[in-house]
XYZ file of C-alpha atoms in Angstrom:
684
model
C -52.264 -90.263 -17.740
C -48.682 -91.409 -17.752
C -46.012 -90.419 -15.338
C -44.408 -87.919 -17.678
C -47.532 -85.802 -18.061
C -48.128 -85.891 -14.321
C -44.703 -84.480 -13.644
C -45.216 -81.772 -16.244
C -48.503 -80.805 -14.656
C -46.917 -80.619 -11.228
C -44.212 -78.310 -12.563
C -46.721 -76.020 -14.209
C -48.934 -75.904 -11.117
C -45.898 -75.119 -8.979
C -44.706 -72.316 -11.252
C -48.117 -70.719 -11.733
C -50.137 -71.143 -8.555
C -53.816 -70.229 -8.640
C -55.423 -68.460 -5.693
C -59.050 -67.677 -5.317
C -59.757 -64.093 -4.448
C -61.667 -63.599 -1.270
C -64.525 -61.114 -1.342
C -63.180 -59.281 1.738
C -59.676 -58.570 0.325
C -58.883 -54.906 -0.062
C -56.544 -52.942 -2.352
C -53.684 -53.085 0.144
C -53.589 -56.906 -0.013
C -53.548 -56.809 -3.823
C -50.527 -54.500 -3.787
C -48.770 -56.832 -1.323
C -49.506 -59.847 -3.513
C -48.130 -58.088 -6.551
C -44.992 -57.109 -4.681
C -44.536 -60.705 -3.472
C -45.041 -62.037 -6.999
C -42.418 -59.571 -8.306
C -39.966 -60.705 -5.652
C -40.625 -64.417 -6.417
C -40.200 -64.045 -10.181
C -36.428 -64.626 -10.239
C -36.841 -67.662 -7.897
C -39.638 -69.174 -10.023
C -37.616 -68.646 -13.201
C -34.798 -70.665 -11.684
C -37.203 -73.450 -10.630
C -38.718 -73.555 -14.131
C -35.298 -74.011 -15.639
C -34.612 -76.890 -13.245
C -37.936 -78.655 -13.987
C -37.509 -78.238 -17.758
C -34.099 -79.794 -17.473
C -35.543 -82.787 -15.566
C -38.338 -83.255 -18.134
C -35.853 -83.258 -20.973
C -33.736 -85.799 -19.187
C -36.781 -88.077 -18.660
C -37.669 -87.794 -22.330
C -34.164 -88.782 -23.264
C -34.374 -91.805 -21.005
C -37.690 -92.951 -22.544
C -36.337 -92.530 -26.019
C -33.270 -94.518 -25.136
C -35.433 -97.255 -23.669
C -37.606 -97.501 -26.768
C -34.565 -97.510 -29.042
C -33.062 -100.284 -26.937
C -36.240 -102.362 -27.281
C -36.321 -101.855 -31.014
C -32.706 -102.628 -31.444
C -33.055 -105.701 -29.251
C -35.776 -107.069 -31.482
C -33.832 -106.330 -34.571
C -30.694 -107.715 -33.111
C -32.411 -111.005 -32.444
C -33.460 -111.256 -36.079
C -30.607 -109.666 -37.866
C -27.675 -109.457 -35.492
C -24.958 -109.879 -38.004
C -26.357 -107.595 -40.724
C -27.368 -104.599 -38.522
C -24.267 -104.117 -36.364
C -22.982 -101.353 -38.553
C -26.436 -99.767 -38.801
C -26.762 -99.759 -35.029
C -23.397 -98.127 -34.687
C -24.439 -95.455 -37.141
C -27.664 -94.937 -35.231
C -25.760 -94.574 -32.015
C -23.443 -91.972 -33.510
C -26.389 -90.028 -34.922
C -28.087 -90.211 -31.567
C -25.007 -88.790 -29.867
C -24.916 -85.934 -32.326
C -28.590 -85.184 -31.676
C -28.035 -85.226 -27.937
C -25.131 -82.785 -28.255
C -27.314 -80.464 -30.284
C -30.024 -80.609 -27.644
C -27.532 -79.783 -24.890
C -26.247 -76.745 -26.803
C -29.814 -75.527 -27.326
C -30.562 -75.936 -23.618
C -27.381 -74.037 -22.699
C -28.309 -71.187 -24.999
C -31.779 -70.991 -23.496
C -30.324 -70.901 -19.982
C -27.951 -68.056 -20.957
C -30.851 -66.081 -22.403
C -32.942 -66.498 -19.271
C -30.010 -65.455 -17.039
C -29.472 -62.318 -19.151
C -33.148 -61.456 -18.816
C -32.983 -61.815 -15.039
C -29.873 -59.579 -14.831
C -31.521 -56.913 -16.985
C -34.564 -56.945 -14.704
C -32.341 -56.484 -11.664
C -30.488 -53.584 -13.321
C -33.766 -51.858 -14.175
C -34.894 -52.097 -10.546
C -31.583 -50.637 -9.265
C -31.787 -47.760 -11.755
C -35.347 -47.049 -10.674
C -34.244 -46.836 -7.029
C -31.428 -44.414 -7.922
C -33.792 -42.197 -9.871
C -36.139 -42.077 -6.887
C -33.295 -41.077 -4.550
C -32.046 -38.309 -6.887
C -35.556 -36.916 -7.324
C -36.067 -36.793 -3.553
C -32.728 -34.982 -3.050
C -33.524 -32.428 -5.750
C -36.925 -31.888 -4.196
C -35.355 -31.215 -0.801
C -32.894 -28.708 -2.304
C -35.720 -26.872 -4.043
C -37.605 -26.613 -0.777
C -34.523 -25.224 1.025
C -33.921 -22.687 -1.753
C -37.530 -21.536 -1.639
C -37.287 -21.095 2.129
C -34.078 -19.023 1.827
C -35.660 -16.814 -0.845
C -38.664 -16.184 1.339
C -36.433 -15.192 4.297
C -34.376 -12.857 2.096
C -37.511 -11.078 0.961
C -38.564 -10.456 4.527
C -35.142 -9.213 5.763
C -32.171 -8.301 3.566
C -28.945 -9.565 5.002
C -25.865 -7.317 4.551
C -22.422 -8.539 3.512
C -20.977 -9.960 6.708
C -18.931 -12.983 7.691
C -20.528 -16.451 7.672
C -20.207 -16.640 11.458
C -22.971 -14.056 11.829
C -25.421 -15.657 9.415
C -27.333 -17.260 12.264
C -28.086 -13.825 13.740
C -30.128 -12.656 10.789
C -33.672 -13.455 11.548
C -36.535 -11.010 11.569
C -36.324 -10.294 15.276
C -32.540 -9.878 15.246
C -32.605 -7.451 12.316
C -35.330 -5.339 13.855
C -33.473 -5.294 17.177
C -30.232 -4.242 15.476
C -31.985 -1.439 13.624
C -33.555 -0.171 16.832
C -30.205 -0.194 18.614
C -28.463 1.668 15.797
C -31.294 4.189 15.606
C -30.958 4.865 19.323
C -27.191 5.224 18.895
C -27.670 7.799 16.142
C -30.074 9.770 18.317
C -27.697 9.821 21.277
C -24.743 10.797 19.056
C -26.719 13.672 17.568
C -27.710 14.827 21.037
C -24.071 14.692 22.206
C -22.846 16.415 19.008
C -20.811 13.452 17.841
C -21.492 13.401 14.099
C -18.600 13.544 11.634
C -18.263 13.792 7.863
C -15.217 13.073 5.707
C -14.285 12.898 2.043
C -11.078 10.949 2.614
C -10.929 7.940 0.316
C -8.745 6.071 2.805
C -10.051 7.237 6.155
C -10.252 3.883 7.934
C -7.929 5.011 10.720
C -9.933 8.191 11.354
C -13.267 6.360 11.208
C -12.082 3.588 13.498
C -10.937 6.066 16.127
C -14.122 8.171 15.967
C -16.492 5.189 15.986
C -14.755 3.809 19.067
C -15.543 7.143 20.785
C -19.271 6.883 20.027
C -19.342 9.066 16.911
C -21.499 8.315 13.864
C -20.638 9.071 10.257
C -22.825 11.204 8.034
C -22.781 9.749 4.525
C -23.500 12.532 2.062
C -21.842 14.116 -1.003
C -21.099 17.308 0.957
C -20.876 18.108 4.645
C -23.897 20.477 4.494
C -26.134 18.199 2.398
C -29.850 18.097 3.242
C -31.908 15.193 4.625
C -32.732 13.774 1.173
C -29.047 13.022 0.548
C -28.033 12.062 4.083
C -27.720 8.464 5.251
C -26.345 6.856 8.416
C -24.946 3.344 8.024
C -24.306 0.814 10.754
C -20.593 -0.131 10.403
C -21.161 -3.554 11.993
C -24.268 -4.908 10.257
C -24.669 -2.481 7.358
C -28.169 -1.240 8.215
C -28.948 2.190 6.798
C -31.069 4.915 8.322
C -32.336 7.778 6.207
C -32.414 11.123 7.958
C -35.769 12.946 8.066
C -34.362 16.318 9.062
C -31.218 18.367 8.462
C -28.222 17.147 10.478
C -24.970 19.103 10.324
C -21.722 17.318 11.297
C -19.772 18.487 14.306
C -16.421 17.321 12.863
C -15.424 17.790 9.212
C -12.359 16.012 7.799
C -11.530 17.036 4.251
C -8.670 17.589 1.829
C -10.573 20.257 -0.095
C -10.858 23.944 0.574
C -13.862 24.955 2.673
C -15.529 28.328 2.700
C -15.340 29.313 6.343
C -18.543 31.396 6.253
C -20.507 28.173 5.640
C -19.409 26.723 8.980
C -20.964 27.213 12.367
C -18.899 28.287 15.338
C -19.056 24.921 17.096
C -18.106 22.891 14.011
C -14.545 21.511 14.050
C -12.631 21.210 10.779
C -9.113 20.410 9.637
C -8.706 23.474 7.475
C -6.835 26.768 7.604
C -6.921 29.601 5.091
C -3.891 31.465 3.772
C -1.060 29.481 5.333
C 1.635 30.959 3.093
C 4.494 28.925 4.537
C 3.166 25.758 2.890
C 4.194 26.963 -0.592
C 7.785 27.205 -1.816
C 7.641 30.894 -2.636
C 5.470 31.691 0.396
C 7.949 30.125 2.812
C 10.772 32.190 1.350
C 8.738 35.390 1.474
C 7.397 34.854 4.989
C 10.802 34.149 6.542
C 12.432 37.063 4.760
C 9.810 39.511 6.014
C 9.799 38.083 9.501
C 13.567 38.386 9.996
C 13.268 42.135 9.513
C 10.871 42.451 12.445
C 12.549 40.161 14.989
C 15.965 39.166 16.229
C 15.886 35.572 14.884
C 17.957 34.769 11.817
C 16.244 32.366 9.350
C 19.618 31.686 7.684
C 20.429 29.440 10.655
C 17.773 26.860 9.678
C 16.553 27.743 6.147
C 18.835 27.809 3.052
C 18.991 30.977 0.976
C 16.102 31.217 -1.447
C 15.069 33.566 -4.278
C 11.740 34.053 -6.058
C 12.081 34.852 -9.737
C 8.554 36.260 -9.784
C 9.993 39.556 -8.493
C 12.315 41.719 -10.555
C 14.871 42.454 -7.838
C 15.099 38.799 -6.786
C 16.958 37.664 -9.911
C 19.661 40.299 -9.516
C 20.039 39.396 -5.855
C 20.524 35.780 -6.893
C 23.250 36.719 -9.397
C 25.153 38.574 -6.658
C 24.774 35.609 -4.291
C 25.944 33.178 -6.976
C 29.041 35.274 -7.607
C 29.871 35.581 -3.903
C 29.391 31.825 -3.406
C 31.814 31.254 -6.288
C 34.374 33.516 -4.601
C 34.093 31.581 -1.340
C 34.410 28.379 -3.349
C 37.752 29.519 -4.772
C 39.090 30.108 -1.249
C 37.886 26.659 -0.148
C 39.516 25.114 -3.211
C 42.841 26.714 -2.255
C 42.677 25.223 1.248
C 41.619 21.768 0.049
C 44.210 21.619 -2.711
C 47.007 22.520 -0.331
C 45.875 20.086 2.370
C 44.248 22.445 4.831
C 40.704 22.967 6.039
C 38.793 25.249 8.368
C 38.797 22.580 11.071
C 42.430 21.523 10.608
C 45.150 24.005 11.553
C 48.071 21.829 10.414
C 49.923 23.229 7.400
C 51.407 20.443 5.236
C 54.991 20.397 4.032
C 56.094 21.493 0.541
C 56.429 17.854 -0.599
C 52.873 17.074 0.543
C 51.629 20.170 -1.303
C 53.283 19.003 -4.526
C 51.775 15.523 -4.161
C 48.323 17.018 -3.492
C 48.674 19.285 -6.527
C 49.695 16.338 -8.697
C 46.652 14.414 -7.527
C 44.362 17.351 -8.377
C 45.969 17.670 -11.809
C 45.450 13.965 -12.500
C 41.822 14.218 -11.370
C 41.364 17.183 -13.687
C 42.647 15.164 -16.638
C 40.246 12.343 -15.821
C 37.216 14.610 -15.397
C 37.965 16.631 -18.511
C 39.005 13.684 -20.625
C 41.946 15.853 -21.704
C 44.855 18.023 -20.518
C 44.272 20.343 -17.549
C 44.326 24.119 -18.062
C 46.229 26.509 -15.798
C 44.254 29.504 -14.491
C 46.286 32.574 -13.381
C 46.444 33.434 -9.724
C 44.452 36.632 -10.294
C 41.272 34.660 -9.650
C 42.401 34.100 -6.047
C 43.087 37.797 -5.554
C 39.702 38.715 -6.995
C 37.993 36.178 -4.700
C 39.843 37.503 -1.632
C 38.807 41.092 -2.375
C 35.168 40.092 -2.947
C 35.030 38.093 0.297
C 36.613 40.959 2.209
C 33.905 43.353 0.971
C 31.252 40.738 1.752
C 32.533 40.424 5.320
C 32.355 44.156 5.703
C 28.815 44.096 4.300
C 27.708 41.495 6.845
C 29.155 43.402 9.780
C 28.007 46.856 8.568
C 24.420 46.572 7.409
C 24.095 50.261 6.572
C 26.340 49.933 3.496
C 24.903 49.017 0.062
C 26.303 47.580 -3.187
C 29.508 46.373 -1.583
C 29.452 43.014 -3.399
C 29.139 44.581 -6.836
C 32.134 46.832 -6.079
C 34.238 43.818 -5.037
C 34.176 42.098 -8.446
C 34.414 44.471 -11.398
C 34.715 41.953 -14.262
C 32.066 39.432 -13.216
C 31.908 37.632 -16.582
C 35.654 36.894 -16.712
C 35.678 35.778 -13.080
C 32.775 33.329 -13.603
C 34.468 31.934 -16.705
C 37.695 31.176 -14.814
C 35.647 29.748 -11.936
C 33.980 27.263 -14.328
C 37.395 26.202 -15.587
C 38.520 25.337 -12.091
C 35.348 23.760 -10.685
C 33.674 22.215 -13.738
C 36.634 21.361 -15.951
C 39.355 20.582 -13.412
C 41.769 23.438 -14.156
C 44.538 24.290 -11.707
C 45.251 27.741 -10.239
C 48.829 28.977 -10.529
C 50.795 29.592 -7.294
C 47.800 28.830 -5.039
C 50.023 27.795 -2.118
C 51.017 31.453 -1.509
C 47.447 32.351 -0.506
C 46.665 29.526 1.955
C 47.002 31.619 5.113
C 45.029 34.565 3.727
C 42.219 32.293 2.573
C 42.117 30.475 5.903
C 41.916 33.624 7.998
C 39.247 35.224 5.868
C 37.063 32.091 5.775
C 37.242 31.774 9.552
C 35.965 35.340 9.895
C 33.172 34.704 7.380
C 32.205 31.549 9.197
C 31.384 33.525 12.351
C 28.863 35.754 10.553
C 27.683 33.418 7.781
C 25.986 30.271 9.238
C 25.597 28.704 5.770
C 29.269 28.768 4.820
C 29.751 25.080 5.628
C 26.882 23.852 3.450
C 27.843 25.867 0.353
C 30.705 23.708 -0.840
C 32.779 24.531 -3.934
C 30.527 23.515 -6.861
C 28.011 26.354 -6.339
C 24.989 24.070 -6.917
C 21.450 25.464 -6.665
C 18.147 23.652 -6.744
C 15.271 25.007 -8.844
C 11.654 24.286 -7.859
C 8.355 25.135 -9.563
C 6.167 27.269 -7.304
C 2.897 25.347 -7.721
C 4.031 21.718 -7.969
C 4.499 19.127 -5.246
C 5.875 15.602 -4.764
C 9.238 16.519 -6.255
C 7.887 17.251 -9.729
C 10.053 19.587 -11.817
C 12.878 19.840 -9.272
C 16.371 20.028 -10.772
C 19.896 20.735 -9.567
C 21.841 23.336 -11.576
C 25.293 24.936 -11.335
C 25.371 27.204 -14.404
C 24.461 30.863 -13.919
C 23.168 31.356 -17.440
C 21.032 28.235 -17.235
C 19.489 29.294 -13.922
C 18.786 32.871 -15.038
C 16.893 31.539 -18.073
C 14.128 30.266 -15.783
C 10.812 32.114 -15.788
C 8.749 33.798 -13.114
C 7.166 30.556 -11.892
C 10.385 29.242 -10.394
C 12.026 29.393 -6.983
C 15.794 28.893 -6.636
C 17.230 27.617 -3.355
C 20.804 26.966 -2.290
C 21.631 23.285 -2.461
C 23.332 21.710 0.562
C 26.497 20.334 -1.000
C 27.842 18.742 2.161
C 24.891 16.787 3.592
C 24.953 14.112 6.230
C 25.121 10.709 4.524
C 24.078 7.241 5.700
C 26.214 4.538 4.106
C 27.241 6.999 1.396
C 23.630 7.841 0.444
C 21.685 11.070 0.776
C 18.430 11.199 2.771
C 15.919 13.646 4.194
C 13.508 13.418 7.135
C 9.741 13.978 7.198
C 8.594 15.426 10.523
C 4.871 15.839 11.287
C 3.450 18.518 13.557
C -0.060 19.612 14.486
C -1.495 23.097 14.986
C -4.722 23.363 16.974
C -4.899 27.153 17.304
C -3.243 30.296 15.946
C -4.297 32.753 18.685
C -2.747 31.629 20.934
C -0.337 29.766 18.665
C -0.370 26.098 19.742
C 2.096 23.656 18.135
C 2.223 19.911 18.788
C 5.376 18.018 17.749
C 5.115 14.299 16.901
C 7.938 12.240 18.348
C 8.108 9.671 15.512
C 9.300 10.453 11.991
C 10.701 8.646 8.964
C 13.699 8.970 6.643
C 13.533 8.858 2.825
C 16.644 7.621 1.011
C 17.891 8.169 -2.505
C 18.164 5.141 -4.760
C 21.672 6.135 -5.939
C 24.947 6.751 -4.048
C 25.712 10.407 -3.411
C 28.052 12.271 -5.769
C 28.438 15.847 -6.991
C 29.870 14.780 -10.348
C 26.349 14.090 -11.543
C 23.336 16.335 -10.901
C 20.796 13.625 -11.622
C 17.445 13.903 -9.832
C 17.630 10.258 -8.749
C 20.703 11.102 -6.664
C 19.778 14.454 -5.142
C 15.958 14.437 -4.715
C 14.824 12.041 -1.982
C 11.075 12.479 -2.416
C 9.373 9.072 -2.186
C 7.026 9.846 -5.085
C 10.110 9.998 -7.333
C 12.293 7.311 -5.765
C 9.603 4.612 -5.801
C 9.641 4.709 -9.628
C 13.404 4.135 -9.809
C 15.532 1.050 -9.335
C 18.082 0.941 -6.559
C 21.699 1.084 -7.676
C 23.470 -2.296 -7.536
C 26.487 -0.764 -5.759
C 24.474 0.569 -2.809
C 25.330 -0.477 0.708
C 23.514 -3.698 1.704
C 22.316 -2.195 5.004
C 20.139 0.350 3.194
C 16.418 -0.547 2.982
C 14.957 -1.808 -0.287
C 11.907 0.439 0.068
C 14.183 3.461 0.713
C 12.570 4.361 4.013
C 13.594 4.173 7.660
C 11.746 4.733 10.896
C 13.338 7.339 13.168
C 14.108 4.567 15.663
C 16.253 2.842 13.031
C 18.114 6.099 12.424
C 18.807 6.423 16.134
C 20.218 2.896 16.120
C 22.504 3.899 13.252
C 23.714 6.913 15.244
C 24.605 4.548 18.076
C 26.711 2.422 15.723
C 28.809 5.455 14.713
C 29.091 6.724 18.291
C 26.804 9.760 17.847
C 23.747 8.663 19.832
C 23.668 11.944 21.783
C 23.142 14.185 18.711
C 19.502 13.123 18.312
C 18.398 14.694 21.591
C 21.010 17.463 21.722
C 21.146 18.764 18.118
C 18.581 17.215 15.757
C 15.358 17.427 17.804
C 16.026 20.904 19.281
C 17.021 22.215 15.847
C 13.809 20.969 14.208
C 11.630 22.370 16.986
C 13.341 25.747 16.721
C 12.857 25.905 12.957
C 9.148 25.011 13.166
C 8.398 27.477 15.959
C 10.075 30.371 14.151
C 8.401 29.480 10.852
C 4.913 29.253 12.350
C 5.403 32.529 14.181
C 6.268 34.177 10.873
C 3.245 32.565 9.184
C 0.651 33.439 11.811
C 0.244 37.058 10.678
C -1.191 36.042 7.286
C -3.498 33.195 8.399
C -7.235 33.805 8.340
C -8.144 32.979 11.892
C -11.021 30.748 12.926
C -11.666 29.004 16.214
C -12.218 25.189 16.306
C -9.808 24.535 13.436
C -6.779 22.277 13.305
C -4.585 20.588 10.746
C -1.602 18.316 10.269
C 1.582 19.541 8.567
C 4.627 17.744 7.220
C 8.063 19.370 7.268
C 11.094 18.113 5.317
C 14.544 18.460 6.875
C 18.038 17.841 5.550
C 21.082 17.552 7.822
C 24.554 18.936 7.410
C 27.746 17.089 8.229
C 27.568 18.554 11.729
C 24.005 17.086 12.200
C 22.395 20.520 12.069
C 18.850 20.320 10.575
C 17.911 22.541 7.622
C 14.276 23.143 6.763
C 13.550 22.528 3.073
C 9.779 22.998 2.842
C 6.469 22.484 4.671
C 3.634 20.387 3.295
C -0.005 21.268 4.010
C -2.198 18.173 4.466
C 0.676 15.751 3.770
C -0.011 12.342 2.334
C -0.253 9.633 4.987
C -0.953 6.664 2.743
C 0.428 3.383 4.047
C 2.590 2.464 1.063
C 5.495 0.976 2.994
C 6.043 -1.013 6.156
C 7.397 2.115 7.869
C 4.204 4.045 7.116
C 2.153 1.188 8.563
C 4.065 1.666 11.827
C 3.659 5.452 11.925
C 0.256 6.382 10.458
C -2.313 4.406 12.559
C -0.930 5.451 15.964
C -0.384 9.021 14.746
C -4.039 9.316 13.653
C -5.217 7.951 16.995
C -2.960 10.367 18.883
C -4.197 13.254 16.744
C -7.802 12.462 17.732
C -6.687 12.443 21.353
C -5.305 15.963 20.988
C -8.238 17.353 18.989
C -11.150 15.667 20.821
C -10.079 14.182 24.155
C -7.761 17.010 25.208
C -10.613 19.537 25.138
C -12.578 17.661 27.772
C -9.596 16.463 29.803
C -6.313 18.450 29.602
C -4.608 15.718 31.625
C -5.457 12.934 29.192
C -2.870 10.843 27.366
C -1.942 12.507 24.037
C 0.260 9.661 22.830
C 3.239 10.643 20.705
C 2.405 14.353 20.447
C 4.322 16.886 22.522
C 3.185 20.455 23.126
C 6.321 22.397 22.151
C 4.867 25.897 21.980
C 1.815 27.732 23.273
C 1.755 31.495 23.319
C 0.172 32.754 26.534
């Protein structure tokens, strides 16, 4: 055996070693051997490539040696003739060697690619194993969570409390809530409500140990009654009939269905909460007492009664007569507050200004009305003064103005079309003296103005729907029986040239004795347009938030006015300080509102169907004159307390809490803190 074969045999024996299997080897050793052989495969492949390269090189050397021997023999015999042949052989040999090297290189590249593919397959196998193990772990966790959910249902709570929901915790929570329900029932602390947004009420009652009865009606049976834990959401189904001790509702309740100890926020037959009822109640009440409702409530007429429309026509005519006298004073530069009589030159300048204004308003030449209209107005006002001071006389107003139609026509020419009255300066002193006398007996003379504007309201609508301002007698008289006509305040108090009204809440906890609680905080509602009497648009004259929130604010409004058209009463008091009238809030505004509410509730009490353990919240709307005197417009029963604006967010939550203090806490402890409520009247 030559050396070449020996080397080949050594390479083969090195690459493929043979090992005899021992009889005592077990399956574990076989697996280890296989793993070791798999790990050594890439190393052995590299060694095989090296040995094959060495064998090829040895073969090349032997071939070269043999060729050299042959050529040497041939060279000795034919040196001269075979030189070219040897050169050709050498070149062919070089070509063959180059081919062999390229073949070897290709084989090496193929083997390296195979090794890389094997490595990639092993890496992919490891990744697959890892992904399968992760998926298996997730499946196990999901199965565990499903099994725990089946055993105890977890309510919708924050993630911070997830760790509390195990079987023992849930059972403990249910036991605690069940005990709480039992104690609340024993202490008569169960409430029911149908308010859609009653979070403030519920929060205050739950903090006092009350529980909520969840049922479609307050007197529902045990099959439809559920108690729910507000913290964890656990529900307890009632097995017996449980009646609530406190009922909060916006619907009408039949009082015979209630027990004596049940508290509810409902009164029956509170007539003052309707537009026509308020007018009727105050008119009847003034006949039986010394108080005069005309000092806090504008004149009002119900067209549902036959005599009311004729009374309105007489009032409209008399207001027009007073308006003519006021026009004479204003045109000639004099007022009821100012005693200075201007010179003749100033009168002519004032008249020229009025004439130019009339041309602008009429879009044409001004008309001259004869001075007879002033005489007619003076006679009518004189009879009216006599009527107010001598109540036993009747039909004095009708006797004052004989030709009503002609008088109203001339009045429209002056007030609506800008006409001028001839020789009005001769009657300044007479008009001034007579108006001063009327002012002493007529408290509404200052709010009437000259335009004779009235506001018409539907009897059965709320939130400002259907309200319109009118100044034409024929137009107003065309309204039907479902309308109420009220005198419009033509000279209101303005804030930055804009009209506003004030919503004041008050609480009644008993009618016999009458008990009225006045809330110290209130809010103002602004119009979206600057105030003017040239236009009778609803956007300018009706400040109800339900109407104003649908309108856009005028671009020429004062920048200090709020964008949401609402102020807190504290902001209004700050405004009064800026104009130097900070004292009027405590000296005029608050006492005037309290007086109006007390008188109105006294007049209403006679018609209310009485029941003990009843209460309710009311909302009253006030408008202020130029002298800061409050005028009651209407009273809302169960007013809306939705938190639509930032001002309502400041007022509603503390007001609800204070109301619960008055209704619940005050019964047990009369010395308790009642918050912002003040007891302004209790009849002993």
